[in-house]
Coordinates of N, CA and C in Angstrom, one line a residue:
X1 N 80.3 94.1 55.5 CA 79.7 95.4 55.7 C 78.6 95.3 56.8
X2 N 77.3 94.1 56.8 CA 76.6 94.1 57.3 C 77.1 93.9 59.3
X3 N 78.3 92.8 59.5 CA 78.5 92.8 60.1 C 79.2 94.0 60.8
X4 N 80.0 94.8 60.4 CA 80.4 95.6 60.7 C 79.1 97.0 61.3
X5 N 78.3 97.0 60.3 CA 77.3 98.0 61.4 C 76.8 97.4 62.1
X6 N 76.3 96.0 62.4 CA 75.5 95.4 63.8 C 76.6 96.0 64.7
X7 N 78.5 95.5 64.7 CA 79.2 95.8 65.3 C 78.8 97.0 66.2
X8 N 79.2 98.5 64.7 CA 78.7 99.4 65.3 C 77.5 99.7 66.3
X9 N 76.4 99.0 66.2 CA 75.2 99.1 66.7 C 75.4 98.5 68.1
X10 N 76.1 97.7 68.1 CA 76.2 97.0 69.1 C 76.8 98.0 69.9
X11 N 78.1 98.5 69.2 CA 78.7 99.3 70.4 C 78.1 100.6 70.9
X12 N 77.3 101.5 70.0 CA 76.4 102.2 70.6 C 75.2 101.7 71.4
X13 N 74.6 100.7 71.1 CA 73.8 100.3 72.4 C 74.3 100.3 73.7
X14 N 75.6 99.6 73.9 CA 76.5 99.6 74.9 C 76.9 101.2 75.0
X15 N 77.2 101.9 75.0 CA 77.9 103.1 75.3 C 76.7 104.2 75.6
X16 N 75.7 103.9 75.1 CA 74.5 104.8 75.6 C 73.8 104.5 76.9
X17 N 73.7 102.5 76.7 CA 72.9 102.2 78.1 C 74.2 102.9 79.4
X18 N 75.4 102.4 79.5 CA 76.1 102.9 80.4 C 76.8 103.7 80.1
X19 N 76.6 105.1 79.4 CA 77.4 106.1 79.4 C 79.1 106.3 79.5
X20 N 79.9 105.0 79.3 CA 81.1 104.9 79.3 C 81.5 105.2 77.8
X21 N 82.4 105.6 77.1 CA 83.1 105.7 75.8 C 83.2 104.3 75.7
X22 N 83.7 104.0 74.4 CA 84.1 102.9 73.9 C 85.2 102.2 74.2
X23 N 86.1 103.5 74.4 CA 87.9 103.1 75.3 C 87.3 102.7 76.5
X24 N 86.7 103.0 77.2 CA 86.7 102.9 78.3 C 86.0 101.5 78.7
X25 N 85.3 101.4 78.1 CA 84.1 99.8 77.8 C 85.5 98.6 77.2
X26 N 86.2 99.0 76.6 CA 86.9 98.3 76.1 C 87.8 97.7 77.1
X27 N 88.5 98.4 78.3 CA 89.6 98.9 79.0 C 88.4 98.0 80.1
X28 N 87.7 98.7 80.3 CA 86.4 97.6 81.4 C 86.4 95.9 81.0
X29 N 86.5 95.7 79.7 CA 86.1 94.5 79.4 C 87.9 93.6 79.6
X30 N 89.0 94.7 79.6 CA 89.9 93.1 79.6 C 90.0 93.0 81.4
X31 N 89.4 94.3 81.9 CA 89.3 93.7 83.7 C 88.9 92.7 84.2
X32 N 87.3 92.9 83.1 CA 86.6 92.0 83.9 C 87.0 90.4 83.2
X33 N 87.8 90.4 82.1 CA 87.9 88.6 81.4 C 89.2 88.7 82.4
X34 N 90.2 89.4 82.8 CA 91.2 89.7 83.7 C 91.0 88.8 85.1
X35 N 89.5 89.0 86.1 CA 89.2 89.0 86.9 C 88.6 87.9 86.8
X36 N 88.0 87.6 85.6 CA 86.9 85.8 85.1 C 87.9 84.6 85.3
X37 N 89.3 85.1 85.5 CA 89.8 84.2 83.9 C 89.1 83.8 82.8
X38 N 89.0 84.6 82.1 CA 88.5 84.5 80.8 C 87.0 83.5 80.9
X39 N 86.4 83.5 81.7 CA 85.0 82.8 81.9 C 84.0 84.4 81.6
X40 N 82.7 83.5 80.9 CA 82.0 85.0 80.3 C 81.3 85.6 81.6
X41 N 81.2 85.0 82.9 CA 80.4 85.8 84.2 C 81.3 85.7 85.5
X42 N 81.4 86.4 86.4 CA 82.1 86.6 87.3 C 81.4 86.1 88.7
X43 N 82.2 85.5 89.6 CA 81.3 85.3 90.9 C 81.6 86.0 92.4
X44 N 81.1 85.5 93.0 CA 81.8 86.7 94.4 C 83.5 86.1 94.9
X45 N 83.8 85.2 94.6 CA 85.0 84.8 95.2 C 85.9 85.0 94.2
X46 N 85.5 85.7 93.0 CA 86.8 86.1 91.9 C 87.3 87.7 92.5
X47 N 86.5 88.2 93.2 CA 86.9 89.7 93.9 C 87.8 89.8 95.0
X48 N 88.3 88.5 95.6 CA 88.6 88.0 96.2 C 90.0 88.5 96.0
X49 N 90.2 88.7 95.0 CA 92.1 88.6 94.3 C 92.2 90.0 94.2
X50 N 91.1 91.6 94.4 CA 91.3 92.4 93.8 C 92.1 93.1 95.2
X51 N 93.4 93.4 95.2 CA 93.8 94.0 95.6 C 93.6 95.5 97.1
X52 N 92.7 96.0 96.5 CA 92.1 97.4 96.8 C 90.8 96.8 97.5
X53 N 90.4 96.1 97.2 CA 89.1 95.9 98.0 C 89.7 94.9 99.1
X54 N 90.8 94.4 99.0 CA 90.7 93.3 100.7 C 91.5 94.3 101.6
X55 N 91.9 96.1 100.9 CA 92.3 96.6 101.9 C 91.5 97.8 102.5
X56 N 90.3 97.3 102.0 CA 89.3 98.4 102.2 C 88.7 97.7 103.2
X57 N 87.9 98.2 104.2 CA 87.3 97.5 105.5 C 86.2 97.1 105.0
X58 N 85.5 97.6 104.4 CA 84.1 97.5 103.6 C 84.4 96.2 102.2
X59 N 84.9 95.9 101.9 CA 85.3 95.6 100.4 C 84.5 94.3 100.8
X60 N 83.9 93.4 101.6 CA 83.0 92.5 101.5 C 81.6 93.5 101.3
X61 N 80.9 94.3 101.6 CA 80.0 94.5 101.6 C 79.9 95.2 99.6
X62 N 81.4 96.2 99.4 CA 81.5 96.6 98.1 C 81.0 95.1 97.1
X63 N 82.0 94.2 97.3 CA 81.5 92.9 96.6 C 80.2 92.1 96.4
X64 N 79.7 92.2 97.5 CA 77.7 92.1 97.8 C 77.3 93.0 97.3
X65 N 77.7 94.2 97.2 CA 76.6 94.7 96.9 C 77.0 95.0 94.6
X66 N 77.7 94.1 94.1 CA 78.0 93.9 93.0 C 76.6 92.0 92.4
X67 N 76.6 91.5 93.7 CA 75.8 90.9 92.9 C 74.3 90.9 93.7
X68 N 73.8 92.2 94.0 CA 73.0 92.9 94.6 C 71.5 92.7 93.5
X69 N 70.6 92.0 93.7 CA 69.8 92.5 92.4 C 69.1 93.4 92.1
X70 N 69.5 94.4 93.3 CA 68.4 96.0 93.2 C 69.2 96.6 92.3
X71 N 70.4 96.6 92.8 CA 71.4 97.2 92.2 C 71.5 97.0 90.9
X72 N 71.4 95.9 90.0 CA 71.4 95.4 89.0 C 70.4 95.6 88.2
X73 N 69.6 96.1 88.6 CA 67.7 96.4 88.6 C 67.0 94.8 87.8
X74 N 67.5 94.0 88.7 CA 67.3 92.5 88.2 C 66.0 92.3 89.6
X75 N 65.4 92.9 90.6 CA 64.8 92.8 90.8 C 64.7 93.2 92.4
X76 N 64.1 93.2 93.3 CA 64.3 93.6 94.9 C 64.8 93.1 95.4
X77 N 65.2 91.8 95.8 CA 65.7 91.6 96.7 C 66.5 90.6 96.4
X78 N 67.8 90.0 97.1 CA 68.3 88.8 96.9 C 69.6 89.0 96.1
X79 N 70.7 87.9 96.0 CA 71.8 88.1 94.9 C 71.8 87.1 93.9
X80 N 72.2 87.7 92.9 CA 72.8 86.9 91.7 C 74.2 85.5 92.1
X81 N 73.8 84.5 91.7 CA 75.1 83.4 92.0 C 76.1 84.0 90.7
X82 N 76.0 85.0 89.8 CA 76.9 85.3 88.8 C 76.9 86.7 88.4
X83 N 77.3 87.6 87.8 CA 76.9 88.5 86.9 C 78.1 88.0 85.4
X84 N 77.3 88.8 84.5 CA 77.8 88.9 83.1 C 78.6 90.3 82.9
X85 N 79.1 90.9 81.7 CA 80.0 92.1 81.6 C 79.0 92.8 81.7
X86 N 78.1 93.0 80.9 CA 76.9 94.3 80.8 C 76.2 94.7 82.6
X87 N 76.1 93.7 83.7 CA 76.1 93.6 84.9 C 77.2 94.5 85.5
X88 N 78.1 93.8 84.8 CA 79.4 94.8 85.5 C 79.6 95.8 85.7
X89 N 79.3 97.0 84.3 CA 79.0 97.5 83.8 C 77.9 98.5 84.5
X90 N 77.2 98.2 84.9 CA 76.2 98.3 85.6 C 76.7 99.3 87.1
X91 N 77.1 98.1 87.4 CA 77.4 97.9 88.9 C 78.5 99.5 88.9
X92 N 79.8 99.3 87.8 CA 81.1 100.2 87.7 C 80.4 102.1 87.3
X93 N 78.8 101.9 86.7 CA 78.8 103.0 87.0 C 78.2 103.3 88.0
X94 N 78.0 103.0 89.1 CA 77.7 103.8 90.2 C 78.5 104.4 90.6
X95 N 80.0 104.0 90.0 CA 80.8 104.6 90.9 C 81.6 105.8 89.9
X96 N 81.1 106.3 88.9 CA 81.5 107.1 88.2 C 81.1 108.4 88.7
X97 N 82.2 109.2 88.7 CA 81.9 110.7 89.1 C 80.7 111.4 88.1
X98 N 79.8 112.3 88.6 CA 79.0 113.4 88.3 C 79.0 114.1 87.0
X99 N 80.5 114.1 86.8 CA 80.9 115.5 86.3 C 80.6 115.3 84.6
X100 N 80.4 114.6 84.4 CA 80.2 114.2 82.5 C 78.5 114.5 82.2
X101 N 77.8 114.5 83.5 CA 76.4 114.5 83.3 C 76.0 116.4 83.2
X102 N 77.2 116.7 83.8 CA 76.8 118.7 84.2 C 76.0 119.1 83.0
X103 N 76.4 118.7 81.7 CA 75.9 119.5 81.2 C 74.5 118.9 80.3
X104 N 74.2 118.0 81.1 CA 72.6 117.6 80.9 C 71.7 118.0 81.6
X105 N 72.1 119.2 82.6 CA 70.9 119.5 83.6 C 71.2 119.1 84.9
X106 N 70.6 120.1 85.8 CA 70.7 119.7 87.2 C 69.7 118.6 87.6
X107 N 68.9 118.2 86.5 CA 67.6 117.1 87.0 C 68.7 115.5 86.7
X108 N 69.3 115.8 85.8 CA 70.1 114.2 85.6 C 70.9 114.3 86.5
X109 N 71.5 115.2 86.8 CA 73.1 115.4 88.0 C 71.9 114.6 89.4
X110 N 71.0 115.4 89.6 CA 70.4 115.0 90.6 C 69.7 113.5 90.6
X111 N 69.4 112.8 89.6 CA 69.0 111.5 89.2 C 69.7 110.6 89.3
X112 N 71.4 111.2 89.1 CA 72.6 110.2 89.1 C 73.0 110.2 90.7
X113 N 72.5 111.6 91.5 CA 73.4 111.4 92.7 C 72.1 110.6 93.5
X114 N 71.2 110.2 93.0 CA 70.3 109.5 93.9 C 70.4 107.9 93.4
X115 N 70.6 107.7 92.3 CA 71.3 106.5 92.0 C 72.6 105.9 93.0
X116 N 73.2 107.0 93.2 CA 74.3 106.6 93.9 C 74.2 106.2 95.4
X117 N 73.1 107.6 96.0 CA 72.8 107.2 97.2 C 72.0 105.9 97.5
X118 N 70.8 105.6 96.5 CA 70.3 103.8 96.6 C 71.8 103.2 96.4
X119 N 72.9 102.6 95.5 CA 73.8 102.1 95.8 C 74.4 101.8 97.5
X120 N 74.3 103.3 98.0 CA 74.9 103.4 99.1 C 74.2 102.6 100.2
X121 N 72.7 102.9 100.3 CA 71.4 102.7 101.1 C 71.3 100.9 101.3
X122 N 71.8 99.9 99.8 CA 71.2 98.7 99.6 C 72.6 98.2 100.2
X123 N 73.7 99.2 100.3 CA 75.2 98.2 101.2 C 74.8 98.5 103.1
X124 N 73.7 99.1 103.3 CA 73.8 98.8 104.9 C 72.2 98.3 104.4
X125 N 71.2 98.0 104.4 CA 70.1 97.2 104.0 C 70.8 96.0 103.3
X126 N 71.6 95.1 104.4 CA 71.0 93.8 104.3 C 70.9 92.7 104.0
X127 N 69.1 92.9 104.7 CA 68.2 91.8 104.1 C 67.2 91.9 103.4
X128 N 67.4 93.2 102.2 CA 66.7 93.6 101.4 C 65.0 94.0 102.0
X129 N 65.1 94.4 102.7 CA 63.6 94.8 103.1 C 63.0 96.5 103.3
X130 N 63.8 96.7 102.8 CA 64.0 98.6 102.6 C 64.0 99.2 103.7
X131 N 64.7 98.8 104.9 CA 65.0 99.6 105.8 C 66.1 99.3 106.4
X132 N 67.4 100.2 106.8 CA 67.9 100.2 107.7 C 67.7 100.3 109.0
X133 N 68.2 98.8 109.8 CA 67.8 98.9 111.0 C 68.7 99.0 111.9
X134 N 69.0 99.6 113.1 CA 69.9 99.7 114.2 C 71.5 98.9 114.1
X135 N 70.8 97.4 114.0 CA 72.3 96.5 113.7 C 72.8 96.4 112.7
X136 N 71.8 96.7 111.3 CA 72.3 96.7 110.2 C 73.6 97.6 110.1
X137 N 72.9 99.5 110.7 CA 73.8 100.5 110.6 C 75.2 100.0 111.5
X138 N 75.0 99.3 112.6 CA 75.9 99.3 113.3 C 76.7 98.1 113.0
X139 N 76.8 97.7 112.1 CA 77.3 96.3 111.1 C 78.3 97.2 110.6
X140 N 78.0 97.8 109.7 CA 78.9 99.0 108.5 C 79.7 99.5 109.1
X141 N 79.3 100.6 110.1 CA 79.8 101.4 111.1 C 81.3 100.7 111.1
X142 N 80.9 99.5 112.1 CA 81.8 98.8 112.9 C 83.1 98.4 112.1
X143 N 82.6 97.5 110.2 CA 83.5 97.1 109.8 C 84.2 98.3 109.6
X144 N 83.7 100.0 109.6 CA 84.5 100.6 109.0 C 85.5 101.0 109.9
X145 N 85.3 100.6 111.3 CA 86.2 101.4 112.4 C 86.7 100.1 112.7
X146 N 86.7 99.0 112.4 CA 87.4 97.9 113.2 C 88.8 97.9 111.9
X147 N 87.7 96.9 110.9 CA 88.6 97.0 109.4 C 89.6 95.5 109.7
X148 N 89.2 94.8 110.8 CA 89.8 93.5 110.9 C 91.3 93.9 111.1
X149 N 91.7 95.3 111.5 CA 93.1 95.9 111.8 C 93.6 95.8 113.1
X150 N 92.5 95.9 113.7 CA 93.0 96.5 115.0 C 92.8 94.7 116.1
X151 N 93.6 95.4 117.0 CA 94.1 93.4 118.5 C 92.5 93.3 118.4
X152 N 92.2 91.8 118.8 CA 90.7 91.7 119.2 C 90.3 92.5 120.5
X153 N 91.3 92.6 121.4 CA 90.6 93.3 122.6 C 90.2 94.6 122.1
X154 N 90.5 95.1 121.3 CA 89.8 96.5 121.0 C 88.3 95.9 120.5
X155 N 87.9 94.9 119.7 CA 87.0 95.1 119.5 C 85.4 95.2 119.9
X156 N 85.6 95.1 121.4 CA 84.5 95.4 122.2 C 84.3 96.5 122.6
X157 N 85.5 97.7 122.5 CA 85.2 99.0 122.6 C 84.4 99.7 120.9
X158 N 85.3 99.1 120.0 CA 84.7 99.7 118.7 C 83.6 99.1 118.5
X159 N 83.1 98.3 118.7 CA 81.5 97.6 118.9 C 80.5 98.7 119.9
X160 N 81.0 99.1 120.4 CA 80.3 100.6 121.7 C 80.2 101.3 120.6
X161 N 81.1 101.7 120.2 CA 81.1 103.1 119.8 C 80.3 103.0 118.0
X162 N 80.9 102.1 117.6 CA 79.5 102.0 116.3 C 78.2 102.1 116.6
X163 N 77.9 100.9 117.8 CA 76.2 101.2 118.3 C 76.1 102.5 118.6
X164 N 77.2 103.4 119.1 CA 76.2 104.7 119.6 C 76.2 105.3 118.5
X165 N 77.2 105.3 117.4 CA 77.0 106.3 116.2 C 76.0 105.9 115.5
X166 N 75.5 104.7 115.5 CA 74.6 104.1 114.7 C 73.2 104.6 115.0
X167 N 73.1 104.4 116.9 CA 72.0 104.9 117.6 C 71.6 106.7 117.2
X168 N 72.6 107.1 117.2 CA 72.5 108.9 117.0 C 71.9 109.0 115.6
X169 N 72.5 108.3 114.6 CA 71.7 108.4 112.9 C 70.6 107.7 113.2
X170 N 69.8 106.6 114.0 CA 68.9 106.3 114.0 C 67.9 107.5 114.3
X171 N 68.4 108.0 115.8 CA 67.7 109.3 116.0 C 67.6 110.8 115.3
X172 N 68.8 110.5 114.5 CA 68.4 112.2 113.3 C 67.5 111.3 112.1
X173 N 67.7 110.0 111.6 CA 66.7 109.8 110.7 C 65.1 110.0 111.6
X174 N 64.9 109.5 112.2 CA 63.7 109.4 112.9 C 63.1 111.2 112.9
X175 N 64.1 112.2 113.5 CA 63.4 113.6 113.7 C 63.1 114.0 112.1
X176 N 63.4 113.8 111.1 CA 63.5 114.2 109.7 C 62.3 113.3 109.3
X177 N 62.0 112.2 109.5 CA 61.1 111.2 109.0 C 59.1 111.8 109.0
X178 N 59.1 111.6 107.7 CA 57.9 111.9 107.5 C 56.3 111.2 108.1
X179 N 57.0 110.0 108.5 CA 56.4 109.2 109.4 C 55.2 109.8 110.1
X180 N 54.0 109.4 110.9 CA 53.4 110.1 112.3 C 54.2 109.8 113.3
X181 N 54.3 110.6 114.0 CA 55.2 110.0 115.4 C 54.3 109.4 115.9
X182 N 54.8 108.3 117.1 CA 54.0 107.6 117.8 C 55.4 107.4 119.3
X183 N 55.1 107.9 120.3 CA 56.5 108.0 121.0 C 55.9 106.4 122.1
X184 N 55.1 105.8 122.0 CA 54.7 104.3 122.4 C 55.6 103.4 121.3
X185 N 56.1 104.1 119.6 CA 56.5 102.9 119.2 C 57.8 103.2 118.6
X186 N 58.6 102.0 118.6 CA 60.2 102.6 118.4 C 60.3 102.8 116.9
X187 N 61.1 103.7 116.3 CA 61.3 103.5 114.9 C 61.9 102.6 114.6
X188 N 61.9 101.9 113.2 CA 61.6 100.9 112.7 C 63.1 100.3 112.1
X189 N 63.6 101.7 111.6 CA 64.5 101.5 110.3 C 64.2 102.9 110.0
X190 N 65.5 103.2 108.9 CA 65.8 104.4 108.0 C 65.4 103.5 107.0
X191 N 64.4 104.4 106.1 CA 63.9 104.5 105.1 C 64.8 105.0 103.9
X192 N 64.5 104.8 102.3 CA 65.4 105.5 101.6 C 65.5 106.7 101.7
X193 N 64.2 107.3 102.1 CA 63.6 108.6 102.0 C 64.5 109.1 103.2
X194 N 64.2 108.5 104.0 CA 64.7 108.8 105.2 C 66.1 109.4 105.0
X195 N 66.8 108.1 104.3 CA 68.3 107.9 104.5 C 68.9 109.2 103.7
X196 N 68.0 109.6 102.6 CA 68.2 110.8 101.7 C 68.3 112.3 102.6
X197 N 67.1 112.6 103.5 CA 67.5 113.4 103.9 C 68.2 113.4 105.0
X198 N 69.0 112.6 106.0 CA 70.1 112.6 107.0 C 71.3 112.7 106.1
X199 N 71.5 112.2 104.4 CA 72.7 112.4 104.1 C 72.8 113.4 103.0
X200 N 71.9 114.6 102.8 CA 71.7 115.2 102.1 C 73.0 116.0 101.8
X201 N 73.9 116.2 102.9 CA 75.0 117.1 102.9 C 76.2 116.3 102.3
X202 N 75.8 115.1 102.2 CA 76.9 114.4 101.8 C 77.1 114.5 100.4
X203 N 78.3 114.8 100.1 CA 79.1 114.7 99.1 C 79.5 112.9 98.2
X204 N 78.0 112.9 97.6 CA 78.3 112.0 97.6 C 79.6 111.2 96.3
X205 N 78.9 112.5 94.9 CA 79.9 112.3 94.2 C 81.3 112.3 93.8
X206 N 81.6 113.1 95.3 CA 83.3 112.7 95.7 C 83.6 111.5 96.5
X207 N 82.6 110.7 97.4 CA 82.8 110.1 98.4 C 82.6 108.5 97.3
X208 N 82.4 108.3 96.2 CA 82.0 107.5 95.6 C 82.7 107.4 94.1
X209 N 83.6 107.4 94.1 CA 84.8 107.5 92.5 C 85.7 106.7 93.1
X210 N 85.9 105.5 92.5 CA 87.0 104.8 92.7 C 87.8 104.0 91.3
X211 N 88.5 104.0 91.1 CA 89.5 103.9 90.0 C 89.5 102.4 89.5
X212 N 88.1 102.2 89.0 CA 88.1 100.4 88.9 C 88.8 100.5 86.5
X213 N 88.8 101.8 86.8 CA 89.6 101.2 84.9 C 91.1 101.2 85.2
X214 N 91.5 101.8 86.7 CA 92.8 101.0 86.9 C 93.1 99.5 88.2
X215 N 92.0 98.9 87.9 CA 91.5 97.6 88.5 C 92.3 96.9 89.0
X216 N 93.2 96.5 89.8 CA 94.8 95.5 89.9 C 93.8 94.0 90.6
X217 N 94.1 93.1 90.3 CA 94.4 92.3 90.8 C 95.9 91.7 91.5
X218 N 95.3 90.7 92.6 CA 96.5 90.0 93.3 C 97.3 89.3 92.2
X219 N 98.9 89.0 91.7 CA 99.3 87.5 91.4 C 99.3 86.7 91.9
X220 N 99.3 85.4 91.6 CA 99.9 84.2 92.6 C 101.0 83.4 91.6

């Protein structure tokens, strides 16, 4: 009996801190011992096998930014050499859609989509120093228009064309920036603050749902 309500307890502690049901926590947990081989913490090279992410252009930076420790709210800066399930956890709801929160208020909807956008902000930031800087943006950019798909002779043209899209967001963050202007000094980096209002229009809670309770791994 007694064990059985710690059980219980247990499982509502878990289903409250990350807002998943119990199916769903459940259905998370044989991914992630799926993905461990059955080891209780996961490392960056077990993501390695997931399918969906080596065909994504970004899926190294998706995988960094899993053992992120902002992200993890383990601390500012730097990564984890592991995470645990509850980490996982963590990390898998950033990427849960909006829509379960509607009816808690537009203050949580809006709490969650700024969660999301720090998610977004700490995968082009880096080197953890709270700013996006020029090469940083033009790092992301790049992997997302190169994607390791295209002949290498292209890649000197898609390396242009990142820097200048990168340069143009540098210059709408900067006209939006709460900053003093100083036109003697270059801007620095996009700020969170910053980064918030350049992507204000962004949709984020559609741009950010991806189907990790149907998780695949590679076989070998």
């Amino acid at each position: 009996m007694g064990a059985a309500q710690s059980k219980s307890k247990q499982q509502q502690d878990l289903q409250s801190r990350t807002d998943f049901s119990w199916d769903e926590i459940k259905h998370l947990h044989q991914r992630f011992r799926q993905l461990s081989g059955g080891r209780p913490t996961l490392r960056q090279d077990d993501f390695l096998h997931i399918a969906n992410l080596q065909l994504n252009p970004i899926g190294s930076e998706i995988t960094r930014a899993f053992f992120d420790k902002r992200n993890l709210r383990k601390g500012t800066g730097g990564l984890a050499d592991e995470i645990n399930f509850d980490d996982f956890l963590t990390i898998i709801g950033y990427f849960r859609p909006v829509d379960w929160a509607v009816g808690s208020g537009s203050e949580e909807v809006e709490r969650l989509r700024k969660e999301k956008m720090k998610f977004l902000f700490h995968m082009f930031d880096g080197d953890f120093d709270g700013l996006i800087t020029l090469d940083e943006y033009s790092n992301v950019v790049e992997e997302l228009l190169y994607g390791g798909r295209r002949a290498q002779k292209e890649k000197d043209s898609v390396r242009l064309i990142a820097r200048s899209i990168a340069q143009g967001a540098m210059r709408e963050a900067d006209a939006v920036s709460s900053r003093p202007k100083d036109a003697s000094k270059e801007y620095p980096g996009i700020s969170f603050e910053d980064f918030l209002k350049t992507w204000q229009g962004f949709d984020i809670a559609a741009n950010m749902q991806v189907s990790f309770l149907n998780l695949e791994t590679i076989n070998h």
